[in-house]
CSV table of C-alpha atoms in Angstrom, one decimal:
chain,number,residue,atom,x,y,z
A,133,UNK,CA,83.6,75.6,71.1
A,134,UNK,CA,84.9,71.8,70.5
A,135,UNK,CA,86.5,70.1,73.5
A,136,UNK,CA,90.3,71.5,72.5
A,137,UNK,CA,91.9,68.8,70.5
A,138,UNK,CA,94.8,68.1,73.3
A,139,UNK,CA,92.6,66.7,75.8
A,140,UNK,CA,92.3,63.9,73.4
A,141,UNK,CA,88.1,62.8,73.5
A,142,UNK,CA,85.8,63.3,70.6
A,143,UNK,CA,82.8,65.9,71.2
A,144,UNK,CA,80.4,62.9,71.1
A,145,UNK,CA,81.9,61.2,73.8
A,146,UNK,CA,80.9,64.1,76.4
A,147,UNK,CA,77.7,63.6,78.0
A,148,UNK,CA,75.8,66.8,78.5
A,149,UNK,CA,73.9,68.2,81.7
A,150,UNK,CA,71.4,71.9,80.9
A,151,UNK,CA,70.5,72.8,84.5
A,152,UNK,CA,68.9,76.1,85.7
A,153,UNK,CA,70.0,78.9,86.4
A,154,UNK,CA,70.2,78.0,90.1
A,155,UNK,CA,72.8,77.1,92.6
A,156,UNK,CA,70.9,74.0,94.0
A,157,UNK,CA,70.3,72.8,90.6
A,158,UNK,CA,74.3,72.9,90.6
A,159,UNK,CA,73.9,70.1,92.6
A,160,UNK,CA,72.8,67.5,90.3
A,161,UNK,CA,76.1,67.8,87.4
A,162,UNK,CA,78.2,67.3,91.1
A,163,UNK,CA,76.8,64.2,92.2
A,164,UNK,CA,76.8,62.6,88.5
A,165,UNK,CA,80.4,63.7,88.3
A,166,UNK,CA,81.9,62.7,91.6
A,167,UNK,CA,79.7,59.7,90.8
A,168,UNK,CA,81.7,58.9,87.5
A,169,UNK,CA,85.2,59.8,89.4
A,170,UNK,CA,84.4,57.3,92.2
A,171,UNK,CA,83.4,54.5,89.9
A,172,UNK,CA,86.6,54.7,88.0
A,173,UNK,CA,89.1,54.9,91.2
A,174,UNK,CA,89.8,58.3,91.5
A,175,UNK,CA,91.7,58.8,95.0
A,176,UNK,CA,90.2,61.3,97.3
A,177,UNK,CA,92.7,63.9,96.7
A,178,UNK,CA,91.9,63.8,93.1
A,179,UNK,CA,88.5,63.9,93.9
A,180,UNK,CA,88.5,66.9,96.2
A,181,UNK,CA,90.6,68.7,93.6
A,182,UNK,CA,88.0,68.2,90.3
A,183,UNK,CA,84.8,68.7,93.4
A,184,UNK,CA,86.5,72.2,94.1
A,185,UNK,CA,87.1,73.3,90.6
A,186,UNK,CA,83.8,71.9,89.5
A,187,UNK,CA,82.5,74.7,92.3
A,188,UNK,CA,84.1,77.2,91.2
A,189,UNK,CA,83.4,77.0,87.6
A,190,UNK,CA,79.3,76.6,88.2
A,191,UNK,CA,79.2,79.4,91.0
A,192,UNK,CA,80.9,81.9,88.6
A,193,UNK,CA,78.7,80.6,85.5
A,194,UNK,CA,75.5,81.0,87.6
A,195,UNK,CA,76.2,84.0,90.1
A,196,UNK,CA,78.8,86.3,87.6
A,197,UNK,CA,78.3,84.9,84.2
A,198,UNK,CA,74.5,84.5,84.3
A,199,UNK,CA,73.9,87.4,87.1
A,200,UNK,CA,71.8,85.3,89.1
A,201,UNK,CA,68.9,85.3,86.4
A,202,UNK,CA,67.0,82.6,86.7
A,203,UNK,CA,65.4,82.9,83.1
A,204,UNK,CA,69.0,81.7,81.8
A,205,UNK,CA,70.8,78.2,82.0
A,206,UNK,CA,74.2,76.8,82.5
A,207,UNK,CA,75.4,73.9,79.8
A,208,UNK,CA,77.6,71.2,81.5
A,209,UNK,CA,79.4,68.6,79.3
A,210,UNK,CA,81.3,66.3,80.9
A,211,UNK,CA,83.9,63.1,80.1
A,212,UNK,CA,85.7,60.8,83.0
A,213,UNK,CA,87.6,57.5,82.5
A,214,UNK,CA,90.8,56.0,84.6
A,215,UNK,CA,93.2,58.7,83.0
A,216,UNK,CA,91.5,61.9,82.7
A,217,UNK,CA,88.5,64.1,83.6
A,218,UNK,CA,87.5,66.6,81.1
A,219,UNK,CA,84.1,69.4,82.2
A,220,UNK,CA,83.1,72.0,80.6
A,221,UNK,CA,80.9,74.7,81.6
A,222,UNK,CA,79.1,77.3,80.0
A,223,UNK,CA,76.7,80.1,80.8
A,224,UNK,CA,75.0,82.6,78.8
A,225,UNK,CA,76.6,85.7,79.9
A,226,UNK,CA,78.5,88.3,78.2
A,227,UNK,CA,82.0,86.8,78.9
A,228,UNK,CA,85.3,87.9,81.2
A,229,UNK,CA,89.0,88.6,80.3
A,230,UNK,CA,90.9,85.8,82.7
A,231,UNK,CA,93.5,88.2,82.8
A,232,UNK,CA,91.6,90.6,83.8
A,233,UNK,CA,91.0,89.2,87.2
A,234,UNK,CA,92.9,90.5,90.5
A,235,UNK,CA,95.4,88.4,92.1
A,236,UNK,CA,93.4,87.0,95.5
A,237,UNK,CA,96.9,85.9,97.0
A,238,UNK,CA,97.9,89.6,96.9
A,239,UNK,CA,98.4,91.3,100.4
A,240,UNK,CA,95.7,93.6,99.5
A,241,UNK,CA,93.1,91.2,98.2
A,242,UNK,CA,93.1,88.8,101.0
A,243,UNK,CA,90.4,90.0,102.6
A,244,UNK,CA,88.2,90.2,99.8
A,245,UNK,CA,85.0,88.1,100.0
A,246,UNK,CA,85.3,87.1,96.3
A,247,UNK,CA,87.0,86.4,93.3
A,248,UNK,CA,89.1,82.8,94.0
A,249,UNK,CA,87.4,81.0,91.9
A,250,UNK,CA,89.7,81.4,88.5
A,251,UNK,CA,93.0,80.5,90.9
A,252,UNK,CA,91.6,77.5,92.6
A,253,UNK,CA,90.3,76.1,89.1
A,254,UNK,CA,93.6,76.8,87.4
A,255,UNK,CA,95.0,75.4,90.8
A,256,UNK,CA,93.5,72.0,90.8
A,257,UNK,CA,93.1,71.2,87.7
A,258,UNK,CA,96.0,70.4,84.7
A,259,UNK,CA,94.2,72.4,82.2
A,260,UNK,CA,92.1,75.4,81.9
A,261,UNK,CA,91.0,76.9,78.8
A,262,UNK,CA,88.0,79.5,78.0
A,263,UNK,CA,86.7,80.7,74.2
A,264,UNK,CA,87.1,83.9,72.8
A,265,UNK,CA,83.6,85.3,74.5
A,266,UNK,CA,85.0,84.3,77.8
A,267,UNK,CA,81.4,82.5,78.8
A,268,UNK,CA,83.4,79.1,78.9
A,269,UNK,CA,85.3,76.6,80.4
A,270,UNK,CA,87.0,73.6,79.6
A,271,UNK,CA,88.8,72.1,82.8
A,272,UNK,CA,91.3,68.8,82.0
A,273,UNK,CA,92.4,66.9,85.0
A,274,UNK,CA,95.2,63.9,84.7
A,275,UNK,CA,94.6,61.7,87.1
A,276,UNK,CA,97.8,61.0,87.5
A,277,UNK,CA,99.1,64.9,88.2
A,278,UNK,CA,100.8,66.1,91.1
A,279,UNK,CA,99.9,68.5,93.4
A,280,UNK,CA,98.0,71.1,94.4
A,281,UNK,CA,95.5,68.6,93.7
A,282,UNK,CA,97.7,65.7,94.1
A,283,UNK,CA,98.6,63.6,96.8
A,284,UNK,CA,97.9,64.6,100.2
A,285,UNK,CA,99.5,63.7,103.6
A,286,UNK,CA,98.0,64.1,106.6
B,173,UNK,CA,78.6,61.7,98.8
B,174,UNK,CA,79.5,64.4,101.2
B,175,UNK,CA,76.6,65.5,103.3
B,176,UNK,CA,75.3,69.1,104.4
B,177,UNK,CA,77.4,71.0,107.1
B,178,UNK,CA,76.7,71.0,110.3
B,179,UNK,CA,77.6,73.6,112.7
B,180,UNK,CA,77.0,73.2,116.8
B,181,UNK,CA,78.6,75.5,119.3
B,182,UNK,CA,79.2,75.8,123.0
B,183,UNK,CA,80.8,78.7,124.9
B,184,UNK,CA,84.7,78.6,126.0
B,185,UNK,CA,85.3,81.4,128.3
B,186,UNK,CA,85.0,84.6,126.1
B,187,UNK,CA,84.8,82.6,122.9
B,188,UNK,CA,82.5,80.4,121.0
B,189,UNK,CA,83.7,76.8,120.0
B,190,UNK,CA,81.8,76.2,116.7
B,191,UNK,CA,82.4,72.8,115.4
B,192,UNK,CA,81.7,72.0,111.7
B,193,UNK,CA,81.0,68.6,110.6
B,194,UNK,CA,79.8,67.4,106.8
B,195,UNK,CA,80.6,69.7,103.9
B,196,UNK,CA,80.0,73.6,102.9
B,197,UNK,CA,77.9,72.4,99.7
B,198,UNK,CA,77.7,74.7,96.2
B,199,UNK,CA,74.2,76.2,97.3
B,200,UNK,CA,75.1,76.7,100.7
B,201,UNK,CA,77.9,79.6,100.7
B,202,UNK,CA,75.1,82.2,101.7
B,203,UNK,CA,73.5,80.1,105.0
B,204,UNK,CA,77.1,79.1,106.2
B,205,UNK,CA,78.4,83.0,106.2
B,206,UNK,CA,75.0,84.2,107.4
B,207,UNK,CA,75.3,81.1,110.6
B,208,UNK,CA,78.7,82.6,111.5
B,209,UNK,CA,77.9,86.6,111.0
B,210,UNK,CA,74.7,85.7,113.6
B,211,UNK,CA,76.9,83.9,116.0
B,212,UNK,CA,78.9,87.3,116.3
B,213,UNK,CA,75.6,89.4,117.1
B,214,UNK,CA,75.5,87.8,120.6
B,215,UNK,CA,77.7,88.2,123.2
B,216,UNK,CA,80.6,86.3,121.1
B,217,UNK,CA,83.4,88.7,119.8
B,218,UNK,CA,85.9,85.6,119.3
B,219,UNK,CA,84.9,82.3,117.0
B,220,UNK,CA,86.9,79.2,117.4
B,221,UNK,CA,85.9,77.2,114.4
B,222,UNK,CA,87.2,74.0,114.5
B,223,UNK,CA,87.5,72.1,111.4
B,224,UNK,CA,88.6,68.9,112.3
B,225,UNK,CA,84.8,67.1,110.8
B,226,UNK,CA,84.7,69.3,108.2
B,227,UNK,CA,85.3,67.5,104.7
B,228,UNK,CA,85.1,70.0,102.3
B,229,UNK,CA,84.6,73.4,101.4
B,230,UNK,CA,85.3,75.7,98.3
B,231,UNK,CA,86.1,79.3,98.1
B,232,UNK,CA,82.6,80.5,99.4
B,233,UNK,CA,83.3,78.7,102.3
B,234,UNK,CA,86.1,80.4,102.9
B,235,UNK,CA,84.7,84.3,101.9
B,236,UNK,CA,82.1,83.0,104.7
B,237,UNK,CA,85.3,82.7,107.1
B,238,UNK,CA,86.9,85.5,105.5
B,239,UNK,CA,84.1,87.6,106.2
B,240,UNK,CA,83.5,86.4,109.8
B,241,UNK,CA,87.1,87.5,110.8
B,242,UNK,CA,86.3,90.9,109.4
B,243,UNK,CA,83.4,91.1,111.7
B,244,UNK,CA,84.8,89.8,114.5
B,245,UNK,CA,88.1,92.0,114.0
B,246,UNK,CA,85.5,95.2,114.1
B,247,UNK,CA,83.8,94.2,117.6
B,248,UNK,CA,87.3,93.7,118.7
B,249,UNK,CA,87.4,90.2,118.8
B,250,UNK,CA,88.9,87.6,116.3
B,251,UNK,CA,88.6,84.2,114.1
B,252,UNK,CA,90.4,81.3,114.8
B,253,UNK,CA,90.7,78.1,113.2
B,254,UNK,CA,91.4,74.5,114.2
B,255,UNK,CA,92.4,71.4,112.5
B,256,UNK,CA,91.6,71.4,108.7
B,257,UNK,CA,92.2,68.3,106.8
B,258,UNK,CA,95.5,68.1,105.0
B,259,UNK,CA,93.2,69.1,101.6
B,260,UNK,CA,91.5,72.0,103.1
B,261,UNK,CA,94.5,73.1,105.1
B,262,UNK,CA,96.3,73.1,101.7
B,263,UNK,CA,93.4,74.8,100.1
B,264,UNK,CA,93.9,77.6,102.5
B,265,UNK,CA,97.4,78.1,102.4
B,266,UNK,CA,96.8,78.1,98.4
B,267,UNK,CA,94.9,81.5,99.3
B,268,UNK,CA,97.3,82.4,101.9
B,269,UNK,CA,94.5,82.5,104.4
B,270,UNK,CA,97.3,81.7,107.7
B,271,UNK,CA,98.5,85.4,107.0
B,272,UNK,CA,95.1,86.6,108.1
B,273,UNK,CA,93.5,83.9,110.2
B,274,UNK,CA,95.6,81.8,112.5
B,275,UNK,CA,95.3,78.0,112.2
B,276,UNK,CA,95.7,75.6,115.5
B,277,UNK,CA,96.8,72.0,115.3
B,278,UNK,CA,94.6,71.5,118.3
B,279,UNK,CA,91.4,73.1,119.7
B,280,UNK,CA,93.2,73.0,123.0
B,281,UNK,CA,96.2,75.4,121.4
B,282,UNK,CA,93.5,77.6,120.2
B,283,UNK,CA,91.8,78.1,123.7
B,284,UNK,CA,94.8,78.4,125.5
B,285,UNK,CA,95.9,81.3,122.1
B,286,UNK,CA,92.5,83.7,123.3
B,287,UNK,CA,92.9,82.6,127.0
């Protein structure tokens, strides 16, 4: 899948990151990222908001998507100037239904010890959108949107 | 760059303090719930986690909590939590964690709460 037309950057303008299949290996598209973020201004809010979602979307790749397997990889392209940050992961899994997915903020879920990931990336960022298979993610944050991820006050 | 949590305790009473300090990193999730399921296999039923140092965490970091208040509920005691920044205290309330857990302003409020 293309970046989606609406987030407005040309596939050749994403840089692209293959790490394995590995949560400390997850660390390395992070850094590069929050490196990118911080050089163009990003307030901390912001920050913490693409961080989190960032997370979430490599943790389900590596641990649901790719089951763990460390014979597999996770693709991560990813675009960042002073109005928008635009990541995409993909793993090599069999895909999910987003739908599909129980709603953590329900009395019964609360408890559960998984499965917020999908409502904290949808949460934080402006923009989530996954191909047919379901094995990716595109994630669009305006710097400029409000909250969850917005402005914080202490 | 946000560095690796930190966790220290001390004993307050009938409760451990646990303070956190640093950041709950992608690769850590496992260590930081397995750190606060071994505090409750001592003498500990009740965790005060105070979250005042803590810069970030994402939703394993909270299944760690999450899971640490179940384990504390079935010895009898219970999880408490102090402080969070304004992002991570929004973070939680996003996942509607207060209903479960309670969350003090002040480590001194949570004390005096398991007194």
């Amino acid at each position: 899948m293309n970046v989606p037309a609406e987030f407005g950057v040309r596939d050749a303008q994403l840089t692209e990151l293959v790490i394995p299949n590995e949560l400390r290996a997850a660390r390395e598209p992070g850094e590069r990222i929050l490196g990118e973020l911080q050089r163009w201004g990003y307030a901390p809010d912001v920050v913490f908001a693409i961080k989190l979602a960032l997370e979430e979307a490599l943790t389900n790749a590596i641990k649901h998507g790719n089951r763990n397997d460390r014979a597999k990889q996770v693709v991560v392209r990813y675009f960042v100037d002073a109005d928008r940050a635009i990541i995409m992961v993909r793993d090599e899994g069999p895909g999910f239904t987003p739908n599909a997915v129980p709603d953590c903020t329900a009395d019964e879920n609360l408890e559960r010890p998984s499965g917020r990931g999908i409502m904290l990336m949808h949460a934080y960022m402006t923009r989530i959108c996954h191909n047919q298979r379901g094995n990716e993610v595109w994630m669009f944050r305006d710097n400029r949107a409000q909250a969850p991820g917005g402005p914080v006050t202490a | 760059m946000t560095t690796p949590f930190d966790l220290r305790t001390r004993r307050e009473g009938a409760a451990l303090v646990v303070t956190l300090s640093g950041g709950v990193q992608i690769d850590q999730g496992d260590e930081f719930q397995e750190r606060l399921l071994e505090l409750l296999c001592g003498s500990a039923a009740t965790l005060i986690i105070d979250l005042t140092r803590l810069e970030f965490m994402g939703s394993a970091g909270i299944a760690a909590i999450v899971a640490a208040h179940a384990k504390a509920a079935a010895l009898g005691g219970a999880v408490h939590l102090v402080s969070p920044t304004a992002a991570l205290r929004r973070l939680m309330e996003l996942l509607r964690i207060p209903a479960v857990i309670p969350i003090h302003p002040t480590l001194e409020a949570a004390i005096r709460s398991v007194g």
